[in-house]
Amino acid sequence: MSAAFTAPLLAIGAGVFSIGMSFESAFAGVKKTIDGTAPELEGIRQEILAMSKVKPATANEIAAVAEAAGQLGIAKEDIVAFTGVIIDLAEATNLTAEQGATDLARFANIVGMAADDYDNLAAAIVALGNDGASTEADIVSFVMRIAAAGSQIGLSEQQMLGWASAASSVGMEAEAGGSALSRTFVEMHSIVGQGGKELAAWADVAGLTGKEFAKLFKEDANEAILLFIEGLGSMKEQGLDAQQALDALGITELRQRDALLRLAGAQGLARRTIELSNDAWRENTALSEEVARRYETTESKLAMVGNRVKAFGIDLYRLGFSQISGVVDSL
């Protein structure tokens, strides 16, 4: 009797206790970073368990992302949606859940992105990673470096992602290349504001008058920057020297020069990646299509089955928790 019934029951009980206690600890981290009422927190708890049943990530892994999201300032009403996007990104790309949650939450804070746009942002990242010579992790690392400057001059989130993808695709490292592009954005913004001979020199590279360039930059900074980069790239065909043009503009810092010349030599790469990013953002299907393929694999399906069993164990643990607590308190 002991071998046939008691031992297996004890083993099941121990498993339920271990799974339940582990999730309880994981969700304690969520409660620590989210200032919500008991019903609100219970709703988030149930959403995390429900998510684990349809995704390969465990409930503990999902709870860790939700905890990070709360700590990074994502509004409590947006925690579940943000967490779902990050889990899908981590499953479908080379981004880890930790990097995705940290960088994208900070990016959203920097640019003031609406919560409704989390999935659009992720779709653009996936589309760019699938199409170009840069990975999703490269793009996210790079866009973080240009977010503040890009937001200052009026670039949209998808335009910034396009620039990040183009720069990563020509071999720029996030830290150095991001600083170089940000410096260019800020300098161009300042020169447009000041006007004069400097503005005329920058505008000439773009094939415009100073007045035309200033008007365009104020209305569509992205297009003005693209025309400047493309103007640099076409100089060789015109028998001109792009490096001398940069000297004339006072651009002498080596990393900034290297960044501009790489983009200029890439024959319209920046414009193509920005258009791709815009399209993917608008269509908002790249991530859902990618995760659908990943979640159809046998490995993912088995993981989801395991998660459903664990979710059942967590529910059993909770049913018996009051009794367990009473025993512990009496000790």
Short mmCIF file of C-alpha atoms in Angstrom, two decimals:
data_model
loop_
_atom_site.label_atom_id
_atom_site.label_comp_id
_atom_site.label_asym_id
_atom_site.label_seq_id
_atom_site.Cartn_x
_atom_site.Cartn_y
_atom_site.Cartn_z
CA MET A 1 0.00 0.00 0.00
CA SER A 2 2.79 2.41 0.91
CA ALA A 3 4.68 1.68 -2.30
CA ALA A 4 1.60 1.84 -4.50
CA PHE A 5 -0.23 4.82 -3.01
CA THR A 6 1.45 6.65 -0.14
CA ALA A 7 4.84 7.22 -1.76
CA PRO A 8 3.42 8.57 -5.06
CA LEU A 9 1.00 10.82 -3.18
CA LEU A 10 3.81 12.20 -1.07
CA ALA A 11 5.87 12.80 -4.20
CA ILE A 12 2.98 14.63 -5.86
CA GLY A 13 2.43 16.69 -2.73
CA ALA A 14 6.08 17.61 -2.56
CA GLY A 15 6.04 18.61 -6.23
CA VAL A 16 2.94 20.76 -5.78
CA PHE A 17 4.47 22.40 -2.72
CA SER A 18 7.73 23.14 -4.56
CA ILE A 19 6.03 24.57 -7.68
CA GLY A 20 3.53 26.61 -5.68
CA MET A 21 6.10 27.99 -3.27
CA SER A 22 8.41 28.94 -6.16
CA PHE A 23 5.67 30.89 -7.96
CA GLU A 24 4.59 32.49 -4.70
CA SER A 25 8.12 33.86 -4.29
CA ALA A 26 8.23 34.98 -7.93
CA PHE A 27 4.93 36.83 -7.61
CA ALA A 28 6.07 38.46 -4.37
CA GLY A 29 8.55 40.34 -6.56
CA VAL A 30 5.70 41.53 -8.76
CA LYS A 31 3.75 42.81 -5.75
CA LYS A 32 6.86 44.63 -4.56
CA THR A 33 7.17 46.74 -7.72
CA ILE A 34 3.48 47.27 -8.56
CA ASP A 35 1.41 49.50 -6.30
CA GLY A 36 -2.00 47.96 -6.77
CA THR A 37 -5.02 46.92 -4.77
CA ALA A 38 -5.53 43.29 -3.81
CA PRO A 39 -8.06 42.70 -6.63
CA GLU A 40 -5.73 44.37 -9.17
CA LEU A 41 -2.79 42.23 -8.10
CA GLU A 42 -4.94 39.10 -8.17
CA GLY A 43 -5.97 39.99 -11.72
CA ILE A 44 -2.32 40.30 -12.75
CA ARG A 45 -1.54 36.98 -11.04
CA GLN A 46 -4.29 35.22 -12.96
CA GLU A 47 -3.16 36.82 -16.24
CA ILE A 48 0.40 35.58 -15.67
CA LEU A 49 -0.82 32.02 -15.07
CA ALA A 50 -3.10 32.19 -18.12
CA MET A 51 -0.21 33.49 -20.24
CA SER A 52 2.02 30.60 -19.15
CA LYS A 53 -0.54 28.14 -20.55
CA VAL A 54 -0.27 29.53 -24.10
CA LYS A 55 3.43 30.46 -24.19
CA PRO A 56 6.56 28.35 -23.66
CA ALA A 57 7.83 30.64 -20.89
CA THR A 58 7.09 29.49 -17.34
CA ALA A 59 4.91 31.43 -14.93
CA ASN A 60 8.02 32.30 -12.93
CA GLU A 61 9.76 33.70 -16.02
CA ILE A 62 6.68 35.74 -16.93
CA ALA A 63 6.43 37.04 -13.36
CA ALA A 64 10.08 38.16 -13.52
CA VAL A 65 9.32 40.27 -16.60
CA ALA A 66 6.25 41.76 -14.93
CA GLU A 67 8.36 42.59 -11.88
CA ALA A 68 10.97 44.33 -14.04
CA ALA A 69 8.25 46.23 -15.91
CA GLY A 70 6.83 47.56 -12.67
CA GLN A 71 10.26 48.53 -11.42
CA LEU A 72 10.99 50.39 -14.68
CA GLY A 73 7.86 52.49 -14.52
CA ILE A 74 5.38 50.69 -16.77
CA ALA A 75 1.87 51.61 -15.57
CA LYS A 76 0.13 48.82 -13.68
CA GLU A 77 -2.73 48.74 -16.19
CA ASP A 78 -0.18 48.14 -18.96
CA ILE A 79 1.95 45.54 -17.15
CA VAL A 80 0.25 42.48 -18.63
CA ALA A 81 0.29 43.74 -22.24
CA PHE A 82 3.93 44.83 -21.97
CA THR A 83 4.93 41.53 -20.39
CA GLY A 84 3.24 39.53 -23.14
CA VAL A 85 5.09 41.46 -25.84
CA ILE A 86 8.45 40.98 -24.11
CA ILE A 87 7.91 37.24 -23.64
CA ASP A 88 7.03 36.87 -27.34
CA LEU A 89 10.11 38.89 -28.35
CA ALA A 90 12.35 36.75 -26.17
CA GLU A 91 10.93 33.58 -27.70
CA ALA A 92 11.09 34.82 -31.31
CA THR A 93 14.40 36.74 -31.36
CA ASN A 94 17.88 36.79 -29.84
CA LEU A 95 16.73 39.28 -27.21
CA THR A 96 16.63 37.96 -23.67
CA ALA A 97 13.54 38.73 -21.62
CA GLU A 98 15.69 40.76 -19.24
CA GLN A 99 17.25 42.91 -21.98
CA GLY A 100 13.93 43.33 -23.76
CA ALA A 101 12.08 44.41 -20.63
CA THR A 102 14.80 46.77 -19.44
CA ASP A 103 15.68 48.45 -22.73
CA LEU A 104 12.19 48.74 -24.19
CA ALA A 105 10.68 50.04 -20.95
CA ARG A 106 13.39 52.69 -20.79
CA PHE A 107 12.94 53.50 -24.47
CA ALA A 108 9.20 53.94 -23.94
CA ASN A 109 9.90 56.27 -21.02
CA ILE A 110 12.43 58.36 -22.98
CA VAL A 111 10.25 58.92 -26.03
CA GLY A 112 6.92 59.00 -24.20
CA MET A 113 5.52 56.08 -26.15
CA ALA A 114 1.87 55.11 -25.70
CA ALA A 115 1.16 51.70 -24.19
CA ASP A 116 -0.97 50.77 -27.20
CA ASP A 117 2.19 50.88 -29.33
CA TYR A 118 4.22 48.18 -27.54
CA ASP A 119 3.23 45.50 -30.04
CA ASN A 120 3.86 47.86 -32.99
CA LEU A 121 7.34 48.55 -31.65
CA ALA A 122 8.05 44.83 -31.31
CA ALA A 123 6.72 44.12 -34.81
CA ALA A 124 9.09 46.70 -36.30
CA ILE A 125 12.05 45.25 -34.37
CA VAL A 126 11.29 41.72 -35.61
CA ALA A 127 10.82 42.84 -39.23
CA LEU A 128 14.12 44.75 -39.21
CA GLY A 129 15.96 41.84 -37.57
CA ASN A 130 14.61 39.41 -40.16
CA ASP A 131 15.45 41.63 -43.12
CA GLY A 132 18.79 43.32 -42.45
CA ALA A 133 22.31 42.44 -41.41
CA SER A 134 21.61 43.39 -37.80
CA THR A 135 20.04 41.31 -35.05
CA GLU A 136 17.13 42.39 -32.90
CA ALA A 137 19.43 42.71 -29.89
CA ASP A 138 21.78 44.97 -31.90
CA ILE A 139 18.87 47.17 -33.00
CA VAL A 140 17.48 47.54 -29.48
CA SER A 141 20.90 48.34 -28.01
CA PHE A 142 21.52 50.94 -30.70
CA VAL A 143 18.11 52.62 -30.57
CA MET A 144 18.57 53.19 -26.85
CA ARG A 145 21.62 55.36 -27.64
CA ILE A 146 19.78 57.61 -30.08
CA ALA A 147 16.39 57.76 -28.35
CA ALA A 148 16.94 61.03 -26.46
CA ALA A 149 18.40 62.94 -29.40
CA GLY A 150 15.93 61.43 -31.86
CA SER A 151 12.99 62.38 -29.68
CA GLN A 152 14.37 65.91 -29.31
CA ILE A 153 14.35 66.54 -33.06
CA GLY A 154 10.98 64.89 -33.65
CA LEU A 155 11.85 61.44 -35.02
CA SER A 156 9.15 58.81 -34.55
CA GLU A 157 9.85 55.53 -32.76
CA GLN A 158 9.81 53.61 -36.04
CA GLN A 159 12.18 56.08 -37.70
CA MET A 160 14.64 55.71 -34.82
CA LEU A 161 14.45 51.92 -35.18
CA GLY A 162 15.19 52.27 -38.90
CA TRP A 163 18.27 54.39 -38.23
CA ALA A 164 19.42 51.93 -35.57
CA SER A 165 19.03 49.00 -37.96
CA ALA A 166 20.86 50.76 -40.80
CA ALA A 167 23.72 51.79 -38.53
CA SER A 168 24.06 48.31 -37.04
CA SER A 169 23.95 46.77 -40.51
CA VAL A 170 27.02 48.73 -41.61
CA GLY A 171 28.97 47.54 -38.58
CA MET A 172 28.56 50.37 -36.12
CA GLU A 173 28.70 49.39 -32.47
CA ALA A 174 25.85 50.66 -30.35
CA GLU A 175 27.84 52.80 -27.93
CA ALA A 176 30.17 54.53 -30.40
CA GLY A 177 27.78 54.67 -33.34
CA GLY A 178 24.85 55.77 -31.22
CA SER A 179 26.84 58.64 -29.77
CA ALA A 180 27.98 59.67 -33.25
CA LEU A 181 24.46 59.71 -34.70
CA SER A 182 23.06 61.49 -31.66
CA ARG A 183 25.73 64.15 -31.99
CA THR A 184 24.80 64.65 -35.65
CA PHE A 185 21.10 64.98 -34.82
CA VAL A 186 21.77 67.55 -32.09
CA GLU A 187 24.24 69.55 -34.20
CA MET A 188 21.86 69.68 -37.13
CA HIS A 189 19.04 70.83 -34.86
CA SER A 190 21.24 73.57 -33.41
CA ILE A 191 22.47 74.77 -36.81
CA VAL A 192 18.94 74.93 -38.19
CA GLY A 193 17.99 77.08 -35.23
CA GLN A 194 20.96 79.44 -35.71
CA GLY A 195 20.81 79.79 -39.50
CA GLY A 196 23.60 81.61 -41.36
CA LYS A 197 26.54 80.26 -43.34
CA GLU A 198 26.77 76.99 -41.40
CA LEU A 199 23.19 76.15 -42.26
CA ALA A 200 23.83 76.96 -45.92
CA ALA A 201 26.83 74.59 -45.93
CA TRP A 202 24.84 71.68 -44.47
CA ALA A 203 21.92 72.40 -46.79
CA ASP A 204 24.22 72.43 -49.81
CA VAL A 205 25.25 68.83 -49.10
CA ALA A 206 21.55 67.89 -49.08
CA GLY A 207 21.01 69.73 -52.37
CA LEU A 208 18.83 72.45 -50.85
CA THR A 209 19.07 76.11 -49.97
CA GLY A 210 19.46 77.02 -46.33
CA LYS A 211 15.86 78.21 -46.15
CA GLU A 212 14.56 75.00 -47.78
CA PHE A 213 16.62 72.79 -45.50
CA ALA A 214 15.53 74.61 -42.34
CA LYS A 215 11.86 74.38 -43.35
CA LEU A 216 12.17 70.69 -44.17
CA PHE A 217 14.01 69.89 -40.94
CA LYS A 218 11.33 71.58 -38.85
CA GLU A 219 8.55 69.74 -40.70
CA ASP A 220 10.26 66.37 -41.27
CA ALA A 221 13.66 66.04 -39.60
CA ASN A 222 13.98 62.45 -40.79
CA GLU A 223 13.76 63.41 -44.47
CA ALA A 224 16.25 66.26 -44.00
CA ILE A 225 18.78 63.91 -42.43
CA LEU A 226 18.24 61.33 -45.17
CA LEU A 227 18.87 63.94 -47.88
CA PHE A 228 22.05 65.01 -46.12
CA ILE A 229 23.32 61.40 -45.91
CA GLU A 230 22.35 60.71 -49.51
CA GLY A 231 24.05 63.94 -50.58
CA LEU A 232 27.27 62.77 -48.98
CA GLY A 233 26.90 59.41 -50.71
CA SER A 234 26.49 60.95 -54.17
CA MET A 235 29.55 63.20 -53.95
CA LYS A 236 31.93 60.63 -55.38
CA GLU A 237 29.77 60.33 -58.51
CA GLN A 238 29.99 64.09 -58.89
CA GLY A 239 33.78 64.07 -58.58
CA LEU A 240 33.66 65.55 -55.07
CA ASP A 241 35.23 64.39 -51.82
CA ALA A 242 32.85 63.58 -48.95
CA GLN A 243 35.65 63.78 -46.39
CA GLN A 244 36.52 67.30 -47.50
CA ALA A 245 32.84 68.21 -47.24
CA LEU A 246 32.82 67.00 -43.63
CA ASP A 247 35.95 69.06 -42.96
CA ALA A 248 34.18 72.13 -44.32
CA LEU A 249 31.25 71.48 -41.99
CA GLY A 250 33.58 71.26 -39.01
CA ILE A 251 32.85 67.58 -38.43
CA THR A 252 36.25 66.37 -37.26
CA GLU A 253 35.43 63.82 -34.56
CA LEU A 254 36.54 60.43 -35.91
CA ARG A 255 33.57 58.36 -34.78
CA GLN A 256 31.08 60.87 -36.14
CA ARG A 257 32.88 61.02 -39.47
CA ASP A 258 33.06 57.24 -39.67
CA ALA A 259 29.35 56.88 -38.90
CA LEU A 260 28.29 59.39 -41.54
CA LEU A 261 30.60 57.99 -44.21
CA ARG A 262 29.47 54.42 -43.57
CA LEU A 263 25.82 55.38 -43.93
CA ALA A 264 26.57 57.54 -46.96
CA GLY A 265 28.37 54.67 -48.66
CA ALA A 266 25.55 52.19 -48.06
CA GLN A 267 23.56 53.37 -51.11
CA GLY A 268 20.18 54.24 -49.63
CA LEU A 269 20.22 51.64 -46.85
CA ALA A 270 18.92 54.10 -44.24
CA ARG A 271 15.92 55.09 -46.36
CA ARG A 272 15.04 51.43 -47.06
CA THR A 273 15.25 50.38 -43.41
CA ILE A 274 13.17 53.33 -42.25
CA GLU A 275 10.50 52.51 -44.85
CA LEU A 276 10.54 48.87 -43.74
CA SER A 277 10.21 49.94 -40.10
CA ASN A 278 7.29 52.24 -40.94
CA ASP A 279 5.52 49.46 -42.85
CA ALA A 280 6.07 46.86 -40.12
CA TRP A 281 4.87 49.28 -37.45
CA ARG A 282 1.70 50.04 -39.40
CA GLU A 283 0.95 46.40 -40.34
CA ASN A 284 1.79 45.13 -36.84
CA THR A 285 2.03 41.47 -37.90
CA ALA A 286 5.73 40.56 -37.92
CA LEU A 287 5.92 39.51 -34.26
CA SER A 288 2.64 37.58 -34.25
CA GLU A 289 3.65 35.70 -37.40
CA GLU A 290 7.09 34.88 -36.01
CA VAL A 291 5.84 33.62 -32.65
CA ALA A 292 3.09 31.60 -34.33
CA ARG A 293 5.80 29.64 -36.16
CA ARG A 294 7.86 29.23 -32.99
CA TYR A 295 4.91 28.16 -30.85
CA GLU A 296 3.93 25.48 -33.37
CA THR A 297 7.14 23.55 -32.74
CA THR A 298 7.03 20.35 -30.70
CA GLU A 299 9.42 21.83 -28.15
CA SER A 300 7.15 24.83 -27.54
CA LYS A 301 4.01 22.69 -27.34
CA LEU A 302 5.61 20.37 -24.79
CA ALA A 303 6.70 23.40 -22.75
CA MET A 304 3.12 24.71 -22.76
CA VAL A 305 1.78 21.34 -21.61
CA GLY A 306 4.30 21.40 -18.76
CA ASN A 307 3.24 24.94 -17.89
CA ARG A 308 -0.42 23.90 -17.72
CA VAL A 309 0.49 21.12 -15.31
CA LYS A 310 2.48 23.58 -13.21
CA ALA A 311 -0.40 26.07 -13.23
CA PHE A 312 -2.68 23.32 -11.91
CA GLY A 313 -0.10 22.58 -9.21
CA ILE A 314 0.03 26.26 -8.28
CA ASP A 315 -3.74 26.31 -7.89
CA LEU A 316 -3.61 23.18 -5.69
CA TYR A 317 -0.87 24.74 -3.59
CA ARG A 318 -2.97 27.86 -3.08
CA LEU A 319 -5.99 25.82 -2.01
CA GLY A 320 -3.94 24.21 0.71
CA PHE A 321 -1.91 27.27 1.59
CA SER A 322 -4.15 28.44 4.43
CA GLN A 323 -3.71 25.09 6.16
CA ILE A 324 0.06 25.15 5.56
CA SER A 325 0.27 28.69 6.95
CA GLY A 326 -1.66 27.65 10.04
CA VAL A 327 0.75 24.78 10.73
CA VAL A 328 3.80 27.03 10.20
CA ASP A 329 2.36 29.74 12.48
CA SER A 330 1.76 27.20 15.24
CA LEU A 331 5.37 26.04 15.24
#
